PDB file of C-alpha atoms and ligand atoms in Angstrom:
ATOM      1  CA  MET A   1      17.017  14.016 -19.459  1.00 59.00           C
ATOM      2  CA  SER A   2      17.503  14.065 -23.223  1.00 76.00           C
ATOM      3  CA  VAL A   3      19.594  17.176 -23.216  1.00 90.00           C
ATOM      4  CA  SER A   4      22.929  16.821 -21.458  1.00 94.00           C
ATOM      5  CA  PHE A   5      26.099  18.916 -21.276  1.00 97.00           C
ATOM      6  CA  ASP A   6      27.516  16.685 -18.541  1.00 98.00           C
ATOM      7  CA  LEU A   7      31.100  15.420 -19.170  1.00 98.00           C
ATOM      8  CA  THR A   8      31.382  13.362 -16.005  1.00 98.00           C
ATOM      9  CA  GLY A   9      33.500  10.276 -16.700  1.00 98.00           C
ATOM     10  CA  LYS A  10      34.990  11.722 -19.822  1.00 98.00           C
ATOM     11  CA  THR A  11      38.703  12.476 -20.450  1.00 98.00           C
ATOM     12  CA  ALA A  12      39.608  15.503 -22.463  1.00 99.00           C
ATOM     13  CA  ILE A  13      42.965  16.640 -24.008  1.00 99.00           C
ATOM     14  CA  VAL A  14      43.439  20.339 -24.580  1.00 98.00           C
ATOM     15  CA  THR A  15      46.570  21.559 -26.364  1.00 98.00           C
ATOM     16  CA  GLY A  16      48.069  24.917 -25.532  1.00 98.00           C
ATOM     17  CA  ALA A  17      46.134  25.019 -22.245  1.00 98.00           C
ATOM     18  CA  ASN A  18      48.490  27.215 -20.216  1.00 97.00           C
ATOM     19  CA  THR A  19      46.934  30.546 -21.160  1.00 96.00           C
ATOM     20  CA  GLY A  20      44.269  32.327 -23.211  1.00 97.00           C
ATOM     21  CA  LEU A  21      41.539  30.378 -24.932  1.00 98.00           C
ATOM     22  CA  GLY A  22      43.037  27.005 -24.257  1.00 98.00           C
ATOM     23  CA  GLN A  23      43.058  27.695 -20.541  1.00 98.00           C
ATOM     24  CA  ALA A  24      39.418  28.935 -20.534  1.00 98.00           C
ATOM     25  CA  ILE A  25      38.361  25.882 -22.600  1.00 98.00           C
ATOM     26  CA  ALA A  26      40.174  23.523 -20.161  1.00 98.00           C
ATOM     27  CA  VAL A  27      38.502  25.122 -17.163  1.00 98.00           C
ATOM     28  CA  ALA A  28      35.056  24.942 -18.758  1.00 98.00           C
ATOM     29  CA  LEU A  29      35.491  21.205 -19.704  1.00 98.00           C
ATOM     30  CA  ALA A  30      36.626  20.475 -16.145  1.00 98.00           C
ATOM     31  CA  GLU A  31      33.690  22.348 -14.681  1.00 98.00           C
ATOM     32  CA  ALA A  32      31.390  20.278 -16.847  1.00 98.00           C
ATOM     33  CA  GLY A  33      32.920  17.190 -15.260  1.00 98.00           C
ATOM     34  CA  ALA A  34      35.785  16.063 -17.547  1.00 98.00           C
ATOM     35  CA  LYS A  35      39.232  15.114 -16.427  1.00 98.00           C
ATOM     36  CA  VAL A  36      41.486  17.358 -18.530  1.00 98.00           C
ATOM     37  CA  ALA A  37      44.976  16.614 -19.778  1.00 98.00           C
ATOM     38  CA  LEU A  38      46.689  19.980 -20.257  1.00 98.00           C
ATOM     39  CA  VAL A  39      49.219  19.684 -23.082  1.00 98.00           C
ATOM     40  CA  GLY A  40      51.878  22.224 -23.971  1.00 95.00           C
ATOM     41  CA  ARG A  41      55.380  23.435 -23.744  1.00 96.00           C
ATOM     42  CA  SER A  42      54.830  25.929 -20.950  1.00 93.00           C
ATOM     43  CA  SER A  43      53.958  25.438 -17.224  1.00 96.00           C
ATOM     44  CA  MET A  44      50.336  24.559 -16.763  1.00 97.00           C
ATOM     45  CA  ALA A  45      50.413  25.617 -13.075  1.00 97.00           C
ATOM     46  CA  GLU A  46      47.885  28.481 -13.459  1.00 97.00           C
ATOM     47  CA  THR A  47      45.387  26.359 -15.267  1.00 98.00           C
ATOM     48  CA  GLU A  48      45.801  23.460 -12.836  1.00 98.00           C
ATOM     49  CA  ALA A  49      45.166  25.957  -9.940  1.00 98.00           C
ATOM     50  CA  ARG A  50      41.979  27.336 -11.661  1.00 98.00           C
ATOM     51  CA  ILE A  51      40.699  23.872 -12.314  1.00 98.00           C
ATOM     52  CA  GLY A  52      41.456  22.754  -8.775  1.00 98.00           C
ATOM     53  CA  ALA A  53      39.677  25.867  -7.341  1.00 98.00           C
ATOM     54  CA  ALA A  54      36.616  24.964  -9.381  1.00 96.00           C
ATOM     55  CA  GLY A  55      36.678  21.412  -7.954  1.00 97.00           C
ATOM     56  CA  GLY A  56      37.756  19.771 -11.214  1.00 98.00           C
ATOM     57  CA  GLN A  57      40.503  17.348 -12.128  1.00 98.00           C
ATOM     58  CA  SER A  58      43.470  17.893 -14.413  1.00 98.00           C
ATOM     59  CA  LEU A  59      46.968  16.684 -15.268  1.00 98.00           C
ATOM     60  CA  SER A  60      49.837  18.276 -17.186  1.00 98.00           C
ATOM     61  CA  ILE A  61      51.708  16.774 -20.109  1.00 98.00           C
ATOM     62  CA  SER A  62      54.809  18.632 -21.370  1.00 98.00           C
ATOM     63  CA  ALA A  63      55.033  18.569 -25.196  1.00 98.00           C
ATOM     64  CA  ASP A  64      56.297  20.796 -27.954  1.00 98.00           C
ATOM     65  CA  LEU A  65      53.787  20.482 -30.770  1.00 98.00           C
ATOM     66  CA  SER A  66      56.009  22.028 -33.477  1.00 97.00           C
ATOM     67  CA  THR A  67      56.799  18.465 -34.505  1.00 97.00           C
ATOM     68  CA  LEU A  68      54.832  15.210 -34.591  1.00 98.00           C
ATOM     69  CA  GLU A  69      57.196  13.492 -32.306  1.00 98.00           C
ATOM     70  CA  PRO A  70      55.115  13.807 -28.992  1.00 98.00           C
ATOM     71  CA  ILE A  71      51.784  12.781 -30.426  1.00 98.00           C
ATOM     72  CA  GLU A  72      51.680   9.037 -29.383  1.00 98.00           C
ATOM     73  CA  ARG A  73      53.189   9.859 -25.996  1.00 98.00           C
ATOM     74  CA  ILE A  74      50.443  12.529 -25.350  1.00 98.00           C
ATOM     75  CA  LEU A  75      47.765   9.871 -25.958  1.00 98.00           C
ATOM     76  CA  ASP A  76      49.687   7.218 -23.953  1.00 98.00           C
ATOM     77  CA  GLU A  77      50.248   9.453 -20.950  1.00 98.00           C
ATOM     78  CA  THR A  78      46.671  10.599 -20.956  1.00 98.00           C
ATOM     79  CA  THR A  79      45.473   6.909 -21.010  1.00 98.00           C
ATOM     80  CA  SER A  80      47.760   5.862 -18.207  1.00 98.00           C
ATOM     81  CA  ARG A  81      46.993   8.880 -15.929  1.00 97.00           C
ATOM     82  CA  ALA A  82      43.343   9.665 -16.673  1.00 97.00           C
ATOM     83  CA  GLY A  83      41.930   6.907 -18.977  1.00 98.00           C
ATOM     84  CA  SER A  84      41.613   6.845 -22.729  1.00 98.00           C
ATOM     85  CA  ALA A  85      40.795  10.241 -24.161  1.00 98.00           C
ATOM     86  CA  ASP A  86      37.186  10.849 -25.378  1.00 98.00           C
ATOM     87  CA  ILE A  87      37.690  14.489 -26.411  1.00 99.00           C
ATOM     88  CA  VAL A  88      40.599  16.304 -28.173  1.00 99.00           C
ATOM     89  CA  VAL A  89      40.664  20.104 -28.423  1.00 99.00           C
ATOM     90  CA  ASN A  90      43.194  21.172 -30.983  1.00 98.00           C
ATOM     91  CA  ASN A  91      43.841  24.695 -29.599  1.00 98.00           C
ATOM     92  CA  ALA A  92      47.588  25.306 -29.727  1.00 98.00           C
ATOM     93  CA  GLY A  93      48.389  27.737 -32.426  1.00 97.00           C
ATOM     94  CA  ILE A  94      50.793  30.455 -33.453  1.00 97.00           C
ATOM     95  CA  ILE A  95      50.611  33.560 -35.628  1.00 96.00           C
ATOM     96  CA  ARG A  96      53.413  35.409 -37.530  1.00 97.00           C
ATOM     97  CA  ARG A  97      52.836  38.937 -38.839  1.00 96.00           C
ATOM     98  CA  ALA A  98      54.509  40.486 -41.933  1.00 98.00           C
ATOM     99  CA  ASP A  99      53.446  41.881 -45.249  1.00 98.00           C
ATOM    100  CA  ALA A 100      52.904  39.119 -47.856  1.00 98.00           C
ATOM    101  CA  LEU A 101      55.694  40.704 -49.983  1.00 98.00           C
ATOM    102  CA  ASP A 102      58.167  40.162 -47.184  1.00 98.00           C
ATOM    103  CA  PHE A 103      56.894  36.958 -45.665  1.00 98.00           C
ATOM    104  CA  THR A 104      59.550  34.207 -45.065  1.00 98.00           C
ATOM    105  CA  GLU A 105      59.498  30.466 -45.575  1.00 98.00           C
ATOM    106  CA  ALA A 106      60.387  30.038 -41.903  1.00 98.00           C
ATOM    107  CA  ASP A 107      57.272  31.926 -40.863  1.00 98.00           C
ATOM    108  CA  TRP A 108      55.179  29.989 -43.341  1.00 98.00           C
ATOM    109  CA  ASP A 109      56.436  26.568 -42.114  1.00 98.00           C
ATOM    110  CA  ALA A 110      56.288  27.377 -38.420  1.00 98.00           C
ATOM    111  CA  VAL A 111      52.633  28.336 -38.509  1.00 98.00           C
ATOM    112  CA  MET A 112      51.556  25.577 -40.832  1.00 98.00           C
ATOM    113  CA  ASP A 113      53.325  22.941 -38.780  1.00 98.00           C
ATOM    114  CA  ILE A 114      51.552  23.724 -35.552  1.00 98.00           C
ATOM    115  CA  ASN A 115      48.212  25.088 -36.769  1.00 98.00           C
ATOM    116  CA  LEU A 116      47.437  22.509 -39.449  1.00 98.00           C
ATOM    117  CA  LYS A 117      49.956  19.596 -39.747  1.00 98.00           C
ATOM    118  CA  GLY A 118      50.063  18.898 -36.027  1.00 98.00           C
ATOM    119  CA  VAL A 119      46.274  19.174 -35.726  1.00 98.00           C
ATOM    120  CA  PHE A 120      45.725  16.614 -38.544  1.00 98.00           C
ATOM    121  CA  PHE A 121      48.229  14.071 -37.118  1.00 98.00           C
ATOM    122  CA  LEU A 122      47.003  14.307 -33.454  1.00 98.00           C
ATOM    123  CA  SER A 123      43.459  13.944 -34.724  1.00 99.00           C
ATOM    124  CA  GLN A 124      44.491  10.945 -36.903  1.00 99.00           C
ATOM    125  CA  ALA A 125      46.338   9.235 -33.967  1.00 99.00           C
ATOM    126  CA  PHE A 126      43.348   9.868 -31.674  1.00 99.00           C
ATOM    127  CA  ALA A 127      40.801   8.599 -34.222  1.00 99.00           C
ATOM    128  CA  ARG A 128      42.838   5.488 -34.937  1.00 98.00           C
ATOM    129  CA  ARG A 129      42.640   4.562 -31.290  1.00 98.00           C
ATOM    130  CA  LEU A 130      38.916   5.266 -31.109  1.00 98.00           C
ATOM    131  CA  VAL A 131      38.075   3.219 -34.211  1.00 98.00           C
ATOM    132  CA  ALA A 132      40.315   0.362 -32.993  1.00 98.00           C
ATOM    133  CA  ALA A 133      38.501   0.243 -29.668  1.00 98.00           C
ATOM    134  CA  GLY A 134      34.992   0.892 -31.270  1.00 98.00           C
ATOM    135  CA  ARG A 135      34.580   3.987 -29.060  1.00 98.00           C
ATOM    136  CA  PRO A 136      32.963   7.382 -29.900  1.00 98.00           C
ATOM    137  CA  GLY A 137      34.796  10.584 -29.562  1.00 98.00           C
ATOM    138  CA  LYS A 138      34.806  14.330 -30.113  1.00 98.00           C
ATOM    139  CA  ILE A 139      37.377  16.484 -31.869  1.00 99.00           C
ATOM    140  CA  ILE A 140      37.130  20.285 -31.557  1.00 99.00           C
ATOM    141  CA  ASN A 141      39.530  22.432 -33.700  1.00 99.00           C
ATOM    142  CA  ILE A 142      40.050  26.057 -32.861  1.00 98.00           C
ATOM    143  CA  ALA A 143      39.662  27.870 -36.135  1.00 98.00           C
ATOM    144  CA  SER A 144      39.420  31.589 -36.647  1.00 98.00           C
ATOM    145  CA  LEU A 145      37.597  34.335 -38.459  1.00 98.00           C
ATOM    146  CA  LEU A 146      40.424  33.899 -40.838  1.00 98.00           C
ATOM    147  CA  SER A 147      38.800  30.547 -41.726  1.00 98.00           C
ATOM    148  CA  PHE A 148      36.203  32.752 -43.487  1.00 98.00           C
ATOM    149  CA  GLN A 149      38.036  36.045 -44.287  1.00 98.00           C
ATOM    150  CA  GLY A 150      41.433  37.020 -45.696  1.00 98.00           C
ATOM    151  CA  GLY A 151      42.860  39.417 -43.222  1.00 96.00           C
ATOM    152  CA  ILE A 152      46.176  41.275 -43.818  1.00 95.00           C
ATOM    153  CA  ARG A 153      49.778  40.578 -42.863  1.00 96.00           C
ATOM    154  CA  ILE A 154      49.161  37.062 -41.694  1.00 97.00           C
ATOM    155  CA  PRO A 155      49.440  34.823 -44.836  1.00 98.00           C
ATOM    156  CA  SER A 156      50.446  31.546 -43.236  1.00 98.00           C
ATOM    157  CA  TYR A 157      47.906  32.078 -40.421  1.00 98.00           C
ATOM    158  CA  THR A 158      45.067  32.632 -42.831  1.00 98.00           C
ATOM    159  CA  ALA A 159      46.188  29.700 -44.969  1.00 98.00           C
ATOM    160  CA  SER A 160      46.335  27.459 -41.928  1.00 98.00           C
ATOM    161  CA  LYS A 161      42.932  28.489 -40.414  1.00 98.00           C
ATOM    162  CA  SER A 162      41.151  28.368 -43.820  1.00 98.00           C
ATOM    163  CA  GLY A 163      42.771  24.950 -44.279  1.00 98.00           C
ATOM    164  CA  LEU A 164      41.546  23.920 -40.837  1.00 99.00           C
ATOM    165  CA  ALA A 165      37.976  24.631 -41.732  1.00 98.00           C
ATOM    166  CA  GLY A 166      38.306  22.395 -44.758  1.00 98.00           C
ATOM    167  CA  LEU A 167      40.037  19.711 -42.764  1.00 98.00           C
ATOM    168  CA  THR A 168      37.262  19.863 -40.147  1.00 99.00           C
ATOM    169  CA  ARG A 169      34.725  19.181 -42.912  1.00 98.00           C
ATOM    170  CA  LEU A 170      36.751  16.353 -44.445  1.00 98.00           C
ATOM    171  CA  LEU A 171      37.335  14.575 -41.163  1.00 99.00           C
ATOM    172  CA  ALA A 172      33.626  14.918 -40.245  1.00 99.00           C
ATOM    173  CA  CYS A 173      32.673  13.329 -43.572  1.00 98.00           C
ATOM    174  CA  GLU A 174      35.047  10.459 -43.063  1.00 98.00           C
ATOM    175  CA  TRP A 175      34.450   9.812 -39.311  1.00 98.00           C
ATOM    176  CA  ALA A 176      30.935  10.800 -38.527  1.00 98.00           C
ATOM    177  CA  ALA A 177      29.617   7.292 -39.200  1.00 98.00           C
ATOM    178  CA  LYS A 178      32.267   5.940 -36.906  1.00 98.00           C
ATOM    179  CA  GLY A 179      30.751   8.022 -34.017  1.00 98.00           C
ATOM    180  CA  ILE A 180      33.467  10.660 -34.010  1.00 98.00           C
ATOM    181  CA  ASN A 181      32.210  14.293 -34.164  1.00 99.00           C
ATOM    182  CA  VAL A 182      34.641  16.664 -35.804  1.00 99.00           C
ATOM    183  CA  ASN A 183      33.791  20.330 -35.391  1.00 99.00           C
ATOM    184  CA  ALA A 184      35.518  23.705 -35.017  1.00 99.00           C
ATOM    185  CA  ILE A 185      35.004  26.905 -33.139  1.00 99.00           C
ATOM    186  CA  ALA A 186      35.949  30.108 -34.837  1.00 98.00           C
ATOM    187  CA  PRO A 187      36.741  32.687 -32.149  1.00 98.00           C
ATOM    188  CA  GLY A 188      36.320  36.344 -32.966  1.00 97.00           C
ATOM    189  CA  TYR A 189      38.704  38.922 -31.572  1.00 97.00           C
ATOM    190  CA  PHE A 190      39.599  37.789 -27.988  1.00 97.00           C
ATOM    191  CA  ALA A 191      41.933  39.460 -25.579  1.00 96.00           C
ATOM    192  CA  THR A 192      44.817  37.032 -25.444  1.00 93.00           C
ATOM    193  CA  ASN A 193      48.613  36.954 -26.300  1.00 91.00           C
ATOM    194  CA  ASN A 194      47.533  36.136 -29.872  1.00 86.00           C
ATOM    195  CA  THR A 195      45.983  39.577 -30.339  1.00 92.00           C
ATOM    196  CA  GLU A 196      48.293  41.690 -28.197  1.00 93.00           C
ATOM    197  CA  ALA A 197      49.886  43.367 -31.180  1.00 91.00           C
ATOM    198  CA  LEU A 198      46.489  44.425 -32.525  1.00 91.00           C
ATOM    199  CA  ARG A 199      45.299  45.818 -29.145  1.00 95.00           C
ATOM    200  CA  ASP A 200      48.522  47.670 -28.721  1.00 95.00           C
ATOM    201  CA  ASP A 201      47.983  49.522 -32.060  1.00 95.00           C
ATOM    202  CA  PRO A 202      45.455  52.250 -31.378  1.00 95.00           C
ATOM    203  CA  ASP A 203      44.223  52.440 -35.021  1.00 95.00           C
ATOM    204  CA  ARG A 204      43.721  48.728 -35.363  1.00 93.00           C
ATOM    205  CA  ASN A 205      42.229  48.404 -31.902  1.00 95.00           C
ATOM    206  CA  ALA A 206      39.640  51.187 -32.617  1.00 96.00           C
ATOM    207  CA  ALA A 207      38.794  49.802 -36.073  1.00 95.00           C
ATOM    208  CA  ILE A 208      38.253  46.282 -34.761  1.00 95.00           C
ATOM    209  CA  LEU A 209      36.161  47.444 -31.769  1.00 96.00           C
ATOM    210  CA  ALA A 210      33.956  49.583 -34.037  1.00 97.00           C
ATOM    211  CA  ARG A 211      33.075  46.534 -36.136  1.00 96.00           C
ATOM    212  CA  ILE A 212      32.199  44.077 -33.328  1.00 97.00           C
ATOM    213  CA  PRO A 213      28.387  44.298 -32.728  1.00 98.00           C
ATOM    214  CA  ALA A 214      28.884  43.195 -29.119  1.00 98.00           C
ATOM    215  CA  GLY A 215      31.130  46.198 -28.602  1.00 96.00           C
ATOM    216  CA  HIS A 216      33.954  44.531 -26.798  1.00 97.00           C
ATOM    217  CA  TRP A 217      36.926  42.189 -27.269  1.00 97.00           C
ATOM    218  CA  GLY A 218      35.947  38.652 -26.391  1.00 98.00           C
ATOM    219  CA  LYS A 219      36.879  37.477 -22.846  1.00 97.00           C
ATOM    220  CA  PRO A 220      38.420  33.985 -22.773  1.00 97.00           C
ATOM    221  CA  GLU A 221      35.637  32.702 -20.490  1.00 96.00           C
ATOM    222  CA  GLU A 222      33.180  33.642 -23.259  1.00 98.00           C
ATOM    223  CA  ILE A 223      34.401  30.581 -25.386  1.00 98.00           C
ATOM    224  CA  GLY A 224      33.890  27.855 -22.808  1.00 98.00           C
ATOM    225  CA  GLY A 225      30.241  27.188 -23.390  1.00 98.00           C
ATOM    226  CA  ALA A 226      30.734  26.466 -27.095  1.00 98.00           C
ATOM    227  CA  ALA A 227      33.487  24.021 -26.274  1.00 98.00           C
ATOM    228  CA  VAL A 228      31.347  22.219 -23.642  1.00 98.00           C
ATOM    229  CA  PHE A 229      28.532  21.955 -26.150  1.00 98.00           C
ATOM    230  CA  LEU A 230      30.719  20.464 -28.896  1.00 98.00           C
ATOM    231  CA  ALA A 231      32.269  18.072 -26.335  1.00 98.00           C
ATOM    232  CA  SER A 232      28.927  16.938 -24.901  1.00 98.00           C
ATOM    233  CA  PRO A 233      26.178  14.510 -25.969  1.00 97.00           C
ATOM    234  CA  SER A 234      24.093  17.535 -26.988  1.00 97.00           C
ATOM    235  CA  SER A 235      26.237  17.792 -30.169  1.00 98.00           C
ATOM    236  CA  ASP A 236      26.047  14.116 -31.165  1.00 98.00           C
ATOM    237  CA  TYR A 237      24.325  14.970 -34.438  1.00 98.00           C
ATOM    238  CA  VAL A 238      26.585  18.048 -35.178  1.00 98.00           C
ATOM    239  CA  HIS A 239      29.255  17.209 -37.646  1.00 98.00           C
ATOM    240  CA  GLY A 240      31.745  19.370 -39.655  1.00 98.00           C
ATOM    241  CA  THR A 241      30.472  22.742 -38.507  1.00 98.00           C
ATOM    242  CA  VAL A 242      32.626  25.780 -37.823  1.00 98.00           C
ATOM    243  CA  LEU A 243      30.848  27.675 -34.974  1.00 98.00           C
ATOM    244  CA  PRO A 244      31.729  31.358 -34.786  1.00 98.00           C
ATOM    245  CA  VAL A 245      31.947  32.840 -31.268  1.00 98.00           C
ATOM    246  CA  ASP A 246      32.660  36.334 -32.411  1.00 98.00           C
ATOM    247  CA  GLY A 247      30.424  38.928 -30.817  1.00 98.00           C
ATOM    248  CA  GLY A 248      28.534  39.072 -34.165  1.00 98.00           C
ATOM    249  CA  TRP A 249      31.637  39.968 -36.268  1.00 98.00           C
ATOM    250  CA  LEU A 250      30.623  37.751 -39.258  1.00 98.00           C
ATOM    251  CA  ALA A 251      27.063  38.853 -39.110  1.00 97.00           C
ATOM    252  CA  ARG A 252      28.115  42.434 -39.801  1.00 95.00           C
TER     253      ARG A 252
HETATM  254  P1  NAD B 301      47.910  32.290 -27.056  1.00 52.60           P
HETATM  255  O1  NAD B 301      49.042  32.742 -27.853  1.00 52.60           O
HETATM  256  O2  NAD B 301      47.740  32.871 -25.709  1.00 52.60           O
HETATM  257  O3  NAD B 301      47.837  30.705 -26.982  1.00 52.60           O
HETATM  258  C1  NAD B 301      48.452  29.882 -27.902  1.00 52.60           C
HETATM  259  C2  NAD B 301      48.690  28.505 -27.133  1.00 52.60           C
HETATM  260  O4  NAD B 301      49.363  27.661 -28.007  1.00 52.60           O
HETATM  261  C3  NAD B 301      49.558  28.774 -25.946  1.00 52.60           C
HETATM  262  O5  NAD B 301      49.084  27.858 -24.907  1.00 52.60           O
HETATM  263  C4  NAD B 301      50.933  28.280 -26.374  1.00 52.60           C
HETATM  264  O6  NAD B 301      51.732  27.807 -25.407  1.00 52.60           O
HETATM  265  C5  NAD B 301      50.511  27.146 -27.375  1.00 52.60           C
HETATM  266  N1  NAD B 301      51.582  26.732 -28.285  1.00 52.60           N
HETATM  267  C6  NAD B 301      52.124  27.556 -29.213  1.00 52.60           C
HETATM  268  N2  NAD B 301      53.135  26.886 -29.812  1.00 52.60           N
HETATM  269  C7  NAD B 301      53.189  25.678 -29.245  1.00 52.60           C
HETATM  270  C8  NAD B 301      54.053  24.559 -29.417  1.00 52.60           C
HETATM  271  N3  NAD B 301      55.033  24.526 -30.339  1.00 52.60           N
HETATM  272  N4  NAD B 301      53.862  23.500 -28.622  1.00 52.60           N
HETATM  273  C9  NAD B 301      52.847  23.492 -27.710  1.00 52.60           C
HETATM  274  N5  NAD B 301      52.009  24.469 -27.496  1.00 52.60           N
HETATM  275  C10 NAD B 301      52.193  25.528 -28.278  1.00 52.60           C
HETATM  276  O7  NAD B 301      46.674  32.703 -27.958  1.00 52.60           O
HETATM  277  P2  NAD B 301      45.116  32.277 -27.871  1.00 52.60           P
HETATM  278  O8  NAD B 301      44.361  33.395 -28.486  1.00 52.60           O
HETATM  279  O9  NAD B 301      44.716  31.701 -26.590  1.00 52.60           O
HETATM  280  O10 NAD B 301      45.128  31.130 -28.999  1.00 52.60           O
HETATM  281  C11 NAD B 301      44.537  29.876 -28.894  1.00 52.60           C
HETATM  282  C12 NAD B 301      44.012  29.411 -30.218  1.00 52.60           C
HETATM  283  O11 NAD B 301      42.960  30.232 -30.611  1.00 52.60           O
HETATM  284  C13 NAD B 301      45.048  29.504 -31.361  1.00 52.60           C
HETATM  285  O12 NAD B 301      44.854  28.381 -32.239  1.00 52.60           O
HETATM  286  C14 NAD B 301      44.671  30.766 -32.053  1.00 52.60           C
HETATM  287  O13 NAD B 301      45.059  30.746 -33.362  1.00 52.60           O
HETATM  288  C15 NAD B 301      43.122  30.690 -31.918  1.00 52.60           C
HETATM  289  N6  NAD B 301      42.433  32.006 -32.100  1.00 52.60           N
HETATM  290  C16 NAD B 301      42.635  32.988 -31.219  1.00 52.60           C
HETATM  291  C17 NAD B 301      41.920  34.241 -31.496  1.00 52.60           C
HETATM  292  C18 NAD B 301      42.067  35.437 -30.559  1.00 52.60           C
HETATM  293  O14 NAD B 301      41.407  36.469 -30.782  1.00 52.60           O
HETATM  294  N7  NAD B 301      42.732  35.323 -29.416  1.00 52.60           N
HETATM  295  C19 NAD B 301      41.055  34.325 -32.530  1.00 52.60           C
HETATM  296  C20 NAD B 301      40.911  33.220 -33.398  1.00 52.60           C
HETATM  297  C21 NAD B 301      41.642  32.095 -33.183  1.00 52.60           C
END
């Protein structure tokens, strides 16, 4: 069959896979046949249980991605426990909210370090191994609507996610000919920890819901299909795109 979404025999790394979108992406990749290395600083027990219940395979790697220190170890541990990685999903990310007039350097640096710097250097380390081995691979960055729009009260988040869209395009341009697909998914408003403050604010919640053509907050499982597509052979000629999964928000 010329169209395949099958990930059997592939090994995927998903950062921040203990909850929210990372968990849903990890489950979807495992359901499509990949062995999934779940990377993060929190317990991955819930994600491991969900993958096990779906008949999939996973392993957990404990790492704090606020520095670059764990990057080589993540790739080494994945290789020794599940085989060399074929797919990396850069999902771990944080958000800090304050008016731009009050925003602190600490909140700027914390967000940029995880959402942008860490993503670049994990992608670089992964791509160096692929190129050295002459193997193809897939990198999927989790961007945001703030890759396209300004937002309010989240200056470092918007800078990081807008930067991530640019980085996705740059890496695609450099690595496409080496057989490495670099793409991003831009989730709309999903019901996860990341958006809890918005959903708890009745005015913001109502305003956001009123603008979503689909009429509801995204459910984490609604992101899995896009990740499987971008990880699969079906996206082999897709490079440098930022794919919105947003209930139609950007179309409005
Ligand atoms: P979340 O807060 O539930 O998940 C964030 C994940 O990142 C968690 O697994 C957390 O443990 C991990 N993480 C944070 N700091 C880390 C660190 N120092 N080391 C290792 N792991 C760390 O929120 P989410 O919505 O599931 O977010 C996942 C990704 O999706 C983020 O990049 C976020 O910016 C992006 N996103 C979310 C939405 C949304 O509506 N929920 C919209 C657009 C983009």
